[in-house]
């Protein structure tokens, strides 16, 4: 589980996600599957908000060690987009 506050920690992951362009599917708001199109490897990313802080976890090896992986970067990007769309719809 990593806390999503220091964006520089995610920078490498974001850059890798830009290159890999993994496929993100929504399970439900906050839960996503992220698939590497080249290898077919799929991992589950969970995003949650606790005490006003944002956290994300991934089922890949890096994610299990608490490292920011590109699956988290890709899922968080989709998550934020959905959150914004929800906010707009509820406006
Ligand atoms: Zn991962």
PDB file of C-alpha atoms and ligand atoms in Angstrom:
ATOM      1  CA  UNK A   1       0.000   0.000   0.000  1.00  0.00           C
ATOM      2  CA  UNK A   2       1.396   3.395  -0.919  1.00  0.00           C
ATOM      3  CA  UNK A   3       0.149   6.811   0.063  1.00  0.00           C
ATOM      4  CA  UNK A   4      -0.533   9.057  -2.896  1.00  0.00           C
ATOM      5  CA  UNK A   5       0.870  12.352  -1.711  1.00  0.00           C
ATOM      6  CA  UNK A   6       4.334  12.693  -3.141  1.00  0.00           C
ATOM      7  CA  UNK A   7       3.792  12.861  -6.873  1.00  0.00           C
ATOM      8  CA  UNK A   8       7.541  12.543  -7.610  1.00  0.00           C
ATOM      9  CA  UNK A   9       7.381   9.007  -6.174  1.00  0.00           C
ATOM     10  CA  UNK A  10       4.886   8.206  -8.900  1.00  0.00           C
ATOM     11  CA  UNK A  11       6.769   9.991 -11.663  1.00  0.00           C
ATOM     12  CA  UNK A  12       8.675   6.940 -12.949  1.00  0.00           C
ATOM     13  CA  UNK A  13       5.515   4.855 -12.720  1.00  0.00           C
ATOM     14  CA  UNK A  14       3.547   7.474 -14.657  1.00  0.00           C
ATOM     15  CA  UNK A  15       6.221   7.577 -17.368  1.00  0.00           C
ATOM     16  CA  UNK A  16       6.217   3.769 -17.628  1.00  0.00           C
ATOM     17  CA  UNK A  17       2.409   3.755 -17.867  1.00  0.00           C
ATOM     18  CA  UNK A  18       2.657   6.286 -20.719  1.00  0.00           C
ATOM     19  CA  UNK A  19       4.978   3.934 -22.607  1.00  0.00           C
ATOM     20  CA  UNK A  20       3.199   0.636 -21.812  1.00  0.00           C
ATOM     21  CA  UNK A  21      -0.336   2.030 -22.116  1.00  0.00           C
ATOM     22  CA  UNK A  22      -1.838  -0.763 -20.013  1.00  0.00           C
ATOM     23  CA  UNK A  23      -5.530  -1.578 -20.293  1.00  0.00           C
ATOM     24  CA  UNK A  24      -7.490  -0.374 -17.261  1.00  0.00           C
ATOM     25  CA  UNK A  25     -10.887  -1.907 -16.548  1.00  0.00           C
ATOM     26  CA  UNK A  26     -13.243  -0.708 -13.832  1.00  0.00           C
ATOM     27  CA  UNK A  27     -14.461  -3.408 -11.426  1.00  0.00           C
ATOM     28  CA  UNK A  28     -16.184  -0.763  -9.318  1.00  0.00           C
ATOM     29  CA  UNK A  29     -15.321   2.786  -8.311  1.00  0.00           C
ATOM     30  CA  UNK A  30     -11.978   2.384  -6.525  1.00  0.00           C
ATOM     31  CA  UNK A  31     -11.190  -1.115  -7.863  1.00  0.00           C
ATOM     32  CA  UNK A  32      -9.528  -1.683 -11.202  1.00  0.00           C
ATOM     33  CA  UNK A  33      -7.804  -4.388 -13.183  1.00  0.00           C
ATOM     34  CA  UNK A  34      -4.713  -3.298 -15.083  1.00  0.00           C
ATOM     35  CA  UNK A  35      -3.522  -5.498 -17.952  1.00  0.00           C
ATOM     36  CA  UNK A  36      -0.161  -5.322 -19.693  1.00  0.00           C
ATOM     37  CA  UNK A  37      -1.218  -5.723 -23.318  1.00  0.00           C
ATOM     38  CA  UNK A  38       2.156  -7.201 -24.317  1.00  0.00           C
ATOM     39  CA  UNK A  39       2.318  -9.955 -21.692  1.00  0.00           C
ATOM     40  CA  UNK A  40      -1.368 -10.282 -20.755  1.00  0.00           C
ATOM     41  CA  UNK A  41      -0.435 -10.012 -17.054  1.00  0.00           C
ATOM     42  CA  UNK A  42      -3.340  -8.563 -15.080  1.00  0.00           C
ATOM     43  CA  UNK A  43      -3.206  -7.073 -11.598  1.00  0.00           C
ATOM     44  CA  UNK A  44      -5.808  -5.573  -9.307  1.00  0.00           C
ATOM     45  CA  UNK A  45      -5.392  -2.015  -8.061  1.00  0.00           C
ATOM     46  CA  UNK A  46      -7.480  -0.665  -5.209  1.00  0.00           C
ATOM     47  CA  UNK A  47      -7.728   3.068  -4.504  1.00  0.00           C
ATOM     48  CA  UNK A  48      -9.121   4.312  -1.242  1.00  0.00           C
ATOM     49  CA  UNK A  49      -9.426   7.446   0.839  1.00  0.00           C
ATOM     50  CA  UNK A  50      -8.779   7.176   4.579  1.00  0.00           C
ATOM     51  CA  UNK A  51      -8.764  10.157   6.939  1.00  0.00           C
ATOM     52  CA  UNK A  52      -8.610  12.458   3.920  1.00  0.00           C
ATOM     53  CA  UNK A  53      -5.474  10.690   2.609  1.00  0.00           C
ATOM     54  CA  UNK A  54      -5.388   8.746  -0.621  1.00  0.00           C
ATOM     55  CA  UNK A  55      -3.920   5.266  -0.810  1.00  0.00           C
ATOM     56  CA  UNK A  56      -3.499   2.694  -3.534  1.00  0.00           C
ATOM     57  CA  UNK A  57      -2.411  -0.927  -3.574  1.00  0.00           C
ATOM     58  CA  UNK A  58      -1.519  -3.309  -6.376  1.00  0.00           C
ATOM     59  CA  UNK A  59      -1.299  -7.104  -6.468  1.00  0.00           C
ATOM     60  CA  UNK A  60       1.945  -7.147  -8.518  1.00  0.00           C
ATOM     61  CA  UNK A  61       5.318  -7.931  -6.883  1.00  0.00           C
ATOM     62  CA  UNK A  62       6.391  -4.271  -6.736  1.00  0.00           C
ATOM     63  CA  UNK A  63       2.999  -3.254  -5.372  1.00  0.00           C
ATOM     64  CA  UNK A  64       3.163  -5.908  -2.653  1.00  0.00           C
ATOM     65  CA  UNK A  65       6.479  -4.393  -1.558  1.00  0.00           C
ATOM     66  CA  UNK A  66       4.797  -0.988  -1.314  1.00  0.00           C
ATOM     67  CA  UNK A  67       6.511   0.408  -4.410  1.00  0.00           C
ATOM     68  CA  UNK A  68       4.758   2.731  -6.833  1.00  0.00           C
ATOM     69  CA  UNK A  69       4.223   0.599  -9.945  1.00  0.00           C
ATOM     70  CA  UNK A  70       2.862   1.687 -13.297  1.00  0.00           C
ATOM     71  CA  UNK A  71      -0.345  -0.276 -12.668  1.00  0.00           C
ATOM     72  CA  UNK A  72      -1.124   2.085  -9.782  1.00  0.00           C
ATOM     73  CA  UNK A  73      -0.252   5.100 -11.946  1.00  0.00           C
ATOM     74  CA  UNK A  74      -2.576   3.912 -14.732  1.00  0.00           C
ATOM     75  CA  UNK A  75      -5.437   3.017 -12.377  1.00  0.00           C
ATOM     76  CA  UNK A  76      -5.127   6.254 -10.386  1.00  0.00           C
ATOM     77  CA  UNK A  77      -5.314   8.224 -13.613  1.00  0.00           C
ATOM     78  CA  UNK A  78      -8.557   6.408 -14.547  1.00  0.00           C
ATOM     79  CA  UNK A  79      -9.836   6.739 -10.962  1.00  0.00           C
ATOM     80  CA  UNK A  80      -9.310  10.510 -10.933  1.00  0.00           C
ATOM     81  CA  UNK A  81     -11.019  10.846 -14.299  1.00  0.00           C
ATOM     82  CA  UNK A  82     -14.065   8.930 -13.007  1.00  0.00           C
ATOM     83  CA  UNK A  83     -14.068  10.971  -9.786  1.00  0.00           C
ATOM     84  CA  UNK A  84     -14.114  14.196 -11.807  1.00  0.00           C
ATOM     85  CA  UNK A  85     -16.917  12.882 -14.046  1.00  0.00           C
ATOM     86  CA  UNK A  86     -18.936  11.922 -10.957  1.00  0.00           C
ATOM     87  CA  UNK A  87     -18.387  15.364  -9.437  1.00  0.00           C
ATOM     88  CA  UNK A  88     -19.519  17.025 -12.668  1.00  0.00           C
ATOM     89  CA  UNK A  89     -22.642  14.830 -12.861  1.00  0.00           C
ATOM     90  CA  UNK A  90     -23.523  15.608  -9.234  1.00  0.00           C
ATOM     91  CA  UNK A  91     -22.904  19.329  -9.667  1.00  0.00           C
TER      92      UNK A  91
HETATM   93 ZN1  LIG B   1       1.489  -3.113  -9.880  1.00  0.00          ZN
END
